[in-house]
Coordinates of C-alpha atoms in Angstrom, one line a residue:
Chain S
M11 CA -0.2 0.1 -0.3
T12 CA 2.5 2.1 -0.4
R13 CA 2.0 3.6 -3.4
T14 CA -1.7 3.7 -2.6
K15 CA -0.1 6.2 0.3
L16 CA 1.6 8.2 -1.8
T17 CA -0.7 8.9 -4.0
R18 CA -3.0 10.1 -1.3
T19 CA 0.0 12.2 0.0
R20 CA 0.4 14.1 -3.0
L21 CA -3.1 14.7 -4.1
G22 CA -3.0 16.3 -0.8
A23 CA 0.0 18.2 -1.5
T24 CA -2.0 19.4 -4.7
L25 CA -5.3 20.4 -3.5
G26 CA -2.8 22.7 -0.8
L27 CA -1.0 24.4 -3.1
L28 CA -3.9 25.1 -4.9
G29 CA -5.5 26.8 -1.8
G30 CA -9.0 28.0 -0.9
L31 CA -10.4 24.2 -0.5
A32 CA -10.9 24.2 3.3
V33 CA -10.7 20.3 2.8
A34 CA -7.7 17.8 3.7
A35 CA -6.5 14.5 2.6
P36 CA -8.0 11.5 3.6
L37 CA -5.6 10.8 6.6
A38 CA -2.8 8.0 6.3
A39 CA -3.6 4.9 7.2
D40 CA -0.7 2.8 8.7
E41 CA -1.8 -0.6 7.3
N42 CA 1.3 -1.9 9.4
A43 CA 0.3 -1.1 12.5
D44 CA -0.1 -3.6 15.5
L45 CA -3.1 -3.1 18.3
V46 CA -2.4 -3.8 21.7
I47 CA -4.5 -1.7 24.2
N48 CA -3.3 -0.7 27.5
G49 CA -0.1 -1.5 26.7
D50 CA -0.2 -5.3 27.2
L51 CA -3.7 -6.3 25.5
K52 CA -2.3 -8.0 22.2
I53 CA -5.5 -7.6 19.6
T54 CA -4.8 -10.2 16.4
V55 CA -5.3 -7.3 13.6
R56 CA -4.1 -9.5 11.1
A57 CA -4.9 -13.4 10.8
E58 CA -4.5 -16.6 7.9
A59 CA -7.5 -16.6 6.0
P60 CA -9.9 -19.6 7.4
A61 CA -9.8 -22.3 5.1
H62 CA -13.6 -22.0 4.3
L63 CA -12.7 -18.8 2.3
D64 CA -11.2 -21.0 -0.4
G65 CA -8.6 -18.6 -1.1
A66 CA -10.9 -15.2 -1.6
L67 CA -8.9 -13.5 0.8
S68 CA -5.5 -14.0 1.1
E69 CA -4.8 -13.0 4.9
I70 CA -7.6 -11.9 7.0
T71 CA -7.4 -8.0 8.6
S72 CA -9.6 -6.1 11.6
G73 CA -11.0 -2.7 9.9
W74 CA -9.0 -1.2 12.5
I75 CA -5.7 -1.4 10.3
Y76 CA -7.4 1.1 7.6
R77 CA -8.2 3.9 9.7
S78 CA -6.1 7.2 10.5
D79 CA -3.5 7.0 13.2
E80 CA -5.4 8.9 14.8
T81 CA -8.2 6.7 15.2
Q82 CA -6.3 3.9 15.7
Q83 CA -4.6 5.4 18.7
L84 CA -8.2 6.3 20.2
E85 CA -8.2 2.5 20.3
M86 CA -5.4 1.9 21.9
D87 CA -5.6 2.8 25.5
D88 CA -9.6 2.3 27.4
F89 CA -9.4 5.9 28.4
D90 CA -9.0 7.2 25.4
N91 CA -11.9 5.0 23.8
P92 CA -15.3 6.8 24.0
G93 CA -17.0 3.0 23.5
M94 CA -16.0 2.2 27.1
I95 CA -18.7 4.7 28.8
F96 CA -21.4 2.8 27.1
V97 CA -19.6 -0.5 28.7
D98 CA -20.0 1.2 32.0
Q99 CA -23.8 2.2 31.8
A100 CA -23.9 -1.0 30.5
M101 CA -22.6 -2.5 33.5
D102 CA -24.4 -0.5 36.0
V103 CA -27.6 -2.4 33.8
W104 CA -26.1 -6.0 34.4
G105 CA -27.0 -5.7 38.0
T106 CA -30.1 -3.8 38.4
P107 CA -33.8 -6.2 38.5
D108 CA -35.9 -6.3 35.7
G109 CA -39.4 -7.9 34.5
T110 CA -41.4 -9.6 36.1
E111 CA -39.3 -12.4 37.8
G112 CA -37.1 -9.4 39.7
K113 CA -33.8 -10.7 38.1
S114 CA -30.7 -8.7 36.5
C115 CA -28.3 -10.6 34.7
A116 CA -26.4 -10.4 37.3
S117 CA -29.1 -12.9 39.0
C118 CA -27.6 -15.7 37.3
H119 CA -24.6 -14.6 35.5
D120 CA -22.5 -13.3 38.3
D121 CA -20.1 -11.2 37.1
P122 CA -19.2 -11.0 33.6
A123 CA -15.7 -11.2 33.6
Q124 CA -15.8 -14.8 34.5
S125 CA -19.0 -15.4 32.9
M126 CA -19.4 -14.6 30.0
A127 CA -15.7 -14.4 28.8
G128 CA -15.3 -16.0 25.3
V129 CA -19.0 -15.8 24.7
R130 CA -18.6 -12.9 22.0
A131 CA -15.9 -15.0 20.1
V132 CA -18.5 -18.2 19.3
Y133 CA -21.8 -15.9 18.5
P134 CA -23.6 -16.4 16.3
K135 CA -24.7 -20.0 17.7
W136 CA -26.5 -23.0 17.0
N137 CA -28.8 -22.9 20.0
E138 CA -30.3 -26.7 20.0
E139 CA -33.0 -26.1 22.2
A140 CA -34.4 -23.4 20.2
G141 CA -33.5 -25.1 17.0
E142 CA -31.8 -22.1 15.0
V143 CA -29.1 -20.0 14.6
R144 CA -28.9 -17.2 17.7
T145 CA -26.7 -13.9 17.6
L146 CA -26.0 -12.6 20.8
A147 CA -28.7 -10.2 20.4
M148 CA -30.8 -13.0 19.9
Q149 CA -30.0 -14.8 23.2
I150 CA -29.8 -11.3 25.5
N151 CA -33.3 -11.2 24.3
A152 CA -34.6 -14.8 25.0
C153 CA -32.4 -14.6 28.4
R154 CA -35.1 -11.5 29.2
E155 CA -38.2 -12.6 27.5
S156 CA -37.7 -16.3 29.1
R157 CA -36.2 -16.0 32.8
M158 CA -36.6 -12.2 33.7
G159 CA -40.0 -11.8 31.9
A160 CA -39.0 -8.5 30.5
E161 CA -39.9 -6.7 27.3
K162 CA -37.4 -7.7 24.1
W163 CA -34.6 -5.0 23.6
D164 CA -34.3 -3.6 20.0
I165 CA -31.5 -4.5 18.5
V166 CA -29.8 -1.8 17.4
K167 CA -30.9 0.4 20.2
S168 CA -28.3 1.6 23.4
D169 CA -29.2 -1.0 25.4
M170 CA -29.0 -3.8 23.5
V171 CA -25.4 -2.2 21.6
N172 CA -24.2 -1.4 25.1
M173 CA -24.8 -4.7 26.7
E174 CA -23.2 -6.5 23.7
A175 CA -20.5 -4.1 24.4
L176 CA -20.2 -4.9 27.7
I177 CA -20.0 -8.4 27.3
A178 CA -17.7 -8.1 23.9
V179 CA -14.9 -6.8 26.2
Q180 CA -14.8 -9.8 28.4
S181 CA -14.0 -11.9 25.2
R182 CA -11.3 -9.4 24.0
G183 CA -7.8 -11.1 22.5
I184 CA -9.9 -14.1 22.6
P185 CA -10.2 -15.5 18.7
V186 CA -13.1 -15.1 17.0
N187 CA -14.3 -19.1 16.7
V188 CA -17.9 -19.4 14.9
A189 CA -18.9 -23.0 13.9
I190 CA -20.4 -23.3 10.3
D191 CA -21.0 -26.7 10.6
G192 CA -23.8 -29.2 11.7
P193 CA -27.0 -27.5 12.2
A194 CA -25.4 -24.5 11.8
R195 CA -24.3 -24.8 8.0
E196 CA -27.5 -24.2 6.4
T197 CA -27.6 -20.4 7.8
W198 CA -24.1 -20.2 6.9
E199 CA -24.5 -21.3 3.5
K200 CA -27.6 -18.7 2.8
G201 CA -25.3 -15.8 4.9
K202 CA -22.8 -16.3 2.2
E203 CA -25.7 -16.5 -0.8
I204 CA -26.3 -12.6 0.3
Y205 CA -22.9 -11.9 0.8
Y206 CA -22.1 -12.5 -3.0
T207 CA -25.7 -11.4 -4.0
R208 CA -25.8 -7.5 -6.1
Y209 CA -28.4 -5.5 -4.5
G210 CA -29.7 -2.2 -5.3
Q211 CA -29.6 -0.2 -8.3
L212 CA -25.9 0.2 -8.1
E213 CA -25.8 -3.6 -7.7
L214 CA -23.4 -3.9 -5.1
A215 CA -22.5 -7.2 -3.3
C216 CA -20.5 -6.9 0.1
A217 CA -17.7 -8.5 -2.1
N218 CA -17.5 -6.1 -4.8
C219 CA -16.2 -3.7 -1.9
H220 CA -15.0 -5.8 0.9
E221 CA -13.3 -8.6 -0.7
D222 CA -12.1 -7.5 -3.9
N223 CA -11.4 -3.7 -3.2
Y224 CA -10.6 -3.7 0.4
G225 CA -7.5 -1.3 0.7
N226 CA -8.5 0.8 -1.6
Y227 CA -10.4 4.6 -1.3
I228 CA -13.9 5.4 -3.0
R229 CA -13.6 9.0 -2.1
A230 CA -12.4 9.9 0.4
D231 CA -13.5 6.3 2.0
H232 CA -11.0 3.8 3.0
L233 CA -12.3 0.1 1.9
S234 CA -12.0 -2.3 4.9
Q235 CA -12.6 -6.4 4.6
G236 CA -15.9 -5.7 6.4
Q237 CA -14.9 -7.6 9.2
I238 CA -17.3 -7.5 12.0
N239 CA -14.3 -8.7 15.1
A240 CA -15.0 -5.5 16.7
F241 CA -18.1 -4.8 17.2
P242 CA -19.9 -3.0 18.5
A243 CA -18.5 0.0 16.7
Y244 CA -17.9 3.8 18.6
R245 CA -18.4 5.3 15.2
L246 CA -16.8 8.9 15.1
K247 CA -19.7 10.3 12.7
N248 CA -22.7 9.3 15.3
A249 CA -20.3 9.4 18.7
K250 CA -23.0 6.3 19.9
L251 CA -22.0 2.6 19.9
N252 CA -23.5 1.0 16.8
A253 CA -24.8 -2.8 16.3
V254 CA -23.4 -4.5 13.1
Q255 CA -26.9 -5.1 11.4
D256 CA -27.3 -1.6 11.7
R257 CA -24.6 -1.1 9.9
F258 CA -25.0 -4.2 7.3
K259 CA -28.2 -2.4 6.7
G260 CA -26.9 1.3 6.0
C261 CA -24.4 -0.4 3.5
V262 CA -27.3 -2.1 2.2
R263 CA -29.8 1.3 1.6
D264 CA -26.4 2.5 0.0
T265 CA -26.8 0.4 -2.8
R266 CA -30.2 2.0 -3.7
A267 CA -31.7 -1.1 -2.7
E268 CA -34.3 -1.7 -0.3
T269 CA -33.1 -3.3 2.5
F270 CA -33.0 -5.8 5.1
K271 CA -34.7 -5.1 9.1
P272 CA -32.1 -5.7 11.6
G273 CA -32.9 -9.1 13.2
S274 CA -34.3 -10.4 10.2
P275 CA -33.3 -14.0 9.2
E276 CA -31.3 -12.6 6.5
F277 CA -29.2 -10.1 8.2
N278 CA -28.8 -13.2 11.1
A279 CA -27.4 -15.5 8.5
L280 CA -25.7 -13.0 7.2
E281 CA -23.9 -12.0 10.5
L282 CA -23.0 -15.6 11.2
Y283 CA -21.6 -15.6 7.7
V284 CA -19.3 -12.5 7.8
A285 CA -18.4 -14.0 11.5
S286 CA -17.0 -16.7 10.1
R287 CA -14.7 -15.3 7.6
G288 CA -12.8 -13.3 10.9
N289 CA -12.4 -16.6 12.3
G290 CA -8.8 -16.4 13.5
L291 CA -9.0 -12.7 14.8
S292 CA -9.2 -11.1 18.4
V293 CA -12.5 -9.8 19.6
E294 CA -12.1 -6.5 19.5
G295 CA -15.0 -4.2 20.9
P296 CA -16.1 -1.9 21.7
S297 CA -13.9 -0.6 19.2
V298 CA -13.5 2.9 17.3
R299 CA -14.5 3.5 13.5
N300 CA -15.1 6.9 11.9
Chain Y
M14 CA -26.3 0.7 -36.5
T15 CA -29.9 2.8 -36.2
R16 CA -30.5 5.6 -34.0
K17 CA -33.7 5.3 -32.0
L18 CA -35.1 8.7 -31.3
M19 CA -38.2 9.0 -29.5
P20 CA -40.9 9.3 -32.0
M21 CA -41.5 13.1 -32.8
A22 CA -45.4 12.1 -32.8
F23 CA -45.5 11.0 -29.4
V24 CA -43.1 14.2 -28.2
L25 CA -45.6 16.6 -29.9
A26 CA -48.8 14.5 -28.5
A27 CA -47.2 15.3 -24.8
G28 CA -47.2 18.8 -25.6
A29 CA -43.7 19.1 -24.5
A30 CA -42.2 19.8 -28.1
T31 CA -40.8 22.9 -28.8
S32 CA -38.8 23.7 -31.6
L33 CA -35.6 23.4 -28.8
A34 CA -37.0 19.8 -27.9
A35 CA -34.4 17.0 -27.5
A36 CA -35.0 13.5 -28.8
E37 CA -34.0 11.0 -26.6
V38 CA -33.3 7.0 -26.8
A39 CA -35.0 6.1 -23.4
P40 CA -33.0 3.9 -21.5
T41 CA -35.1 0.7 -22.6
D42 CA -34.3 1.5 -26.5
V43 CA -30.5 1.7 -26.4
V44 CA -29.1 -0.5 -28.8
Y45 CA -25.3 -1.9 -27.4
D46 CA -23.6 -3.7 -29.9
D47 CA -21.4 -6.9 -28.9
Y48 CA -18.6 -5.6 -27.6
G49 CA -21.5 -2.9 -25.6
A50 CA -20.5 -0.1 -27.9
I51 CA -23.4 2.5 -28.6
E52 CA -23.0 4.0 -31.5
A53 CA -25.8 6.9 -31.6
P54 CA -25.5 9.6 -28.8
L55 CA -28.5 9.0 -26.2
T56 CA -30.0 12.8 -27.3
D57 CA -29.6 15.2 -30.5
A58 CA -29.0 18.1 -28.0
P59 CA -25.3 19.9 -27.6
T60 CA -23.3 18.7 -25.3
S61 CA -21.3 20.6 -22.2
L62 CA -18.0 19.8 -21.0
E63 CA -18.5 22.1 -17.8
D64 CA -21.7 20.3 -17.3
G65 CA -20.1 17.0 -18.0
A66 CA -17.2 17.9 -15.5
K67 CA -19.8 18.9 -12.5
V68 CA -21.2 15.4 -13.3
M69 CA -18.3 13.4 -12.8
T70 CA -17.2 15.4 -9.4
T71 CA -20.8 15.6 -7.6
R72 CA -22.0 13.3 -5.2
S73 CA -25.8 13.4 -6.2
M74 CA -25.0 12.9 -9.9
G75 CA -21.8 10.7 -11.8
N76 CA -19.6 11.0 -9.1
C77 CA -17.3 9.4 -10.9
V78 CA -13.9 10.3 -9.4
A79 CA -15.4 8.4 -6.1
C80 CA -13.6 5.6 -8.4
H81 CA -11.7 7.1 -11.1
A82 CA -8.9 9.4 -10.6
V83 CA -9.0 11.5 -13.4
T84 CA -5.7 14.1 -13.3
A85 CA -8.4 17.2 -15.1
L86 CA -10.5 17.1 -12.3
E87 CA -8.0 17.6 -9.4
S88 CA -9.7 20.5 -7.9
A89 CA -12.6 18.1 -6.8
P90 CA -11.1 16.4 -3.8
F91 CA -10.4 12.8 -2.8
H92 CA -10.1 10.4 -6.1
G93 CA -11.2 6.8 -5.3
E94 CA -8.9 3.9 -6.9
V95 CA -11.5 1.2 -7.6
G96 CA -11.7 1.7 -11.3
P97 CA -8.7 2.6 -13.6
S98 CA -7.7 6.4 -13.9
L99 CA -9.2 7.9 -16.7
D100 CA -6.6 10.3 -17.6
G101 CA -5.8 9.4 -21.7
V102 CA -9.6 7.4 -22.0
A103 CA -9.8 9.0 -25.3
D104 CA -6.4 7.5 -26.7
R105 CA -8.0 3.9 -25.3
W106 CA -11.9 3.7 -26.7
S107 CA -13.8 5.6 -28.9
V108 CA -16.7 7.5 -28.7
A109 CA -19.1 5.1 -28.7
E110 CA -17.2 2.5 -26.4
L111 CA -17.6 5.6 -23.7
R112 CA -20.6 5.6 -24.3
G113 CA -21.6 2.5 -23.8
I114 CA -19.1 1.7 -20.5
V115 CA -20.8 5.0 -19.1
A116 CA -24.5 4.3 -19.9
N117 CA -24.0 0.2 -18.9
A118 CA -20.5 -0.7 -18.2
K119 CA -21.2 -4.7 -17.9
K120 CA -22.3 -5.1 -21.2
T121 CA -18.4 -4.8 -21.5
Y122 CA -16.8 -5.9 -18.8
D123 CA -19.0 -8.5 -17.6
G124 CA -19.5 -8.6 -14.1
T125 CA -17.5 -5.1 -13.6
I126 CA -18.3 -3.7 -10.3
M127 CA -19.2 -0.3 -12.0
P128 CA -22.7 0.4 -12.0
A129 CA -25.2 1.0 -15.1
F130 CA -26.2 4.8 -15.3
Y131 CA -28.6 3.8 -17.8
K132 CA -30.3 1.3 -17.0
T133 CA -34.1 1.1 -15.2
S134 CA -34.6 -2.5 -14.8
G135 CA -33.5 -5.8 -13.7
Y136 CA -32.4 -4.9 -10.3
I137 CA -32.2 -7.0 -7.0
R138 CA -34.5 -5.6 -4.3
P139 CA -34.6 -2.1 -6.0
G140 CA -34.9 0.9 -3.5
D141 CA -36.0 3.9 -3.6
A142 CA -32.3 6.0 -4.1
F143 CA -30.6 5.9 -0.5
T144 CA -33.8 5.5 1.8
G145 CA -33.4 2.0 2.1
K146 CA -37.4 1.4 1.0
A147 CA -38.4 -0.7 -1.9
A148 CA -39.8 0.9 -5.8
A149 CA -41.0 -0.1 -8.3
E150 CA -39.3 -0.5 -11.2
P151 CA -38.8 0.7 -13.7
L152 CA -36.4 3.0 -11.8
P153 CA -35.3 6.5 -12.8
P154 CA -32.2 6.2 -14.8
L155 CA -28.9 7.1 -12.5
L156 CA -28.2 9.8 -15.1
T157 CA -30.1 11.5 -17.7
A158 CA -29.5 10.9 -21.6
Q159 CA -28.2 14.6 -21.3
Q160 CA -26.0 14.3 -18.4
I161 CA -24.5 10.5 -20.0
E162 CA -23.6 12.4 -23.6
D163 CA -22.2 15.4 -21.5
V164 CA -19.9 12.9 -20.0
V165 CA -19.0 11.0 -22.7
A166 CA -18.1 14.6 -24.1
F167 CA -16.1 15.2 -21.1
L168 CA -14.1 11.5 -21.4
T169 CA -13.5 12.5 -25.2
T170 CA -11.1 14.9 -24.4
L171 CA -9.1 12.7 -22.0
K172 CA -6.2 12.3 -24.5
E173 CA -2.6 12.2 -22.8

């Protein structure tokens, strides 16, 4: 990517010379940087592509490496990571009873640092009893309804997204390892089909940008592989934690398509498939992105 | 190649005709040759290089520079790198070929990522612009016949 960076730098210099344009060139990304959080938590941001990708990617990479130095740095210390505020908020909710049963998350799961370690890494996951692949959000809602007697949360709203961040943070540094065989296979195949389908008037599949063009710029946007190991993601553009399926929705919308709904069977299948493309990267949420 | 123009009688019947009314080829009437080129202009109205440059650099229009670098349009910031540079593109393609690529590049390059700018149907889950809501086909094309011809006119000036 050296050539790319030279190009961007030259463009920026040219604009500077022309003057009168109050627009900065996109900030350079150091795609070779390593991510260590708080000085000691090593995050795998580059890994060998899983075998099930059949060579579609030579290497899998976290979206963190495509961000500017400044954005990268915000994730390297939890005091700088704005997403951690929402983890704290979720910790309060964790211990607060809700619903007809008078239970909180802590009633059954006690300290999330123990009970939730490794959980994020294996979701979405087949649930034998329910006979379906469940995303983490679905599992949280199942818990709320059946064990707490509480209302379901909207899966893209802050109660849910913040709780997902609290659960994700207990697995930071653990490799994503979602199962795609056995009963999950059918859902995974459905997600794969969606990943490669060219939707909307722009006729774009996920793969067009995130498999064929990662590392390239579309206007000022630096395309990543669209990995989801780092969700929930705190985005500088909307100053909150964002759910992965909300991001899916935005992406499909931007192809000028009728999007799918968060929580739909299509997006649940896509979440399993995209998660599996990141098998081997560390769980990284809550991350910081632009 | 036959130039397909909207029948003048129709235009007159619609009450839209004046002596200045341009005849246009509708998206569904465009004739591509075996290699994806379009011989006949999509409108017989005069073209504007200035408007072509505007379409190429404006997000709500063609936004060609989102994916292609164009030295002649350097005053617009952040040219992308998903597609090839358009510098010298007129040396590599004829006008008919350029027109075909802008209107529907998939007729020239099977499977290309480049959207079709003069096509109205045949989409999977077509949406109402960027609302995320469903829309019934035919959709308005991404660019008008005039905008495509303005872009093509601009592209023909890009010689090394």
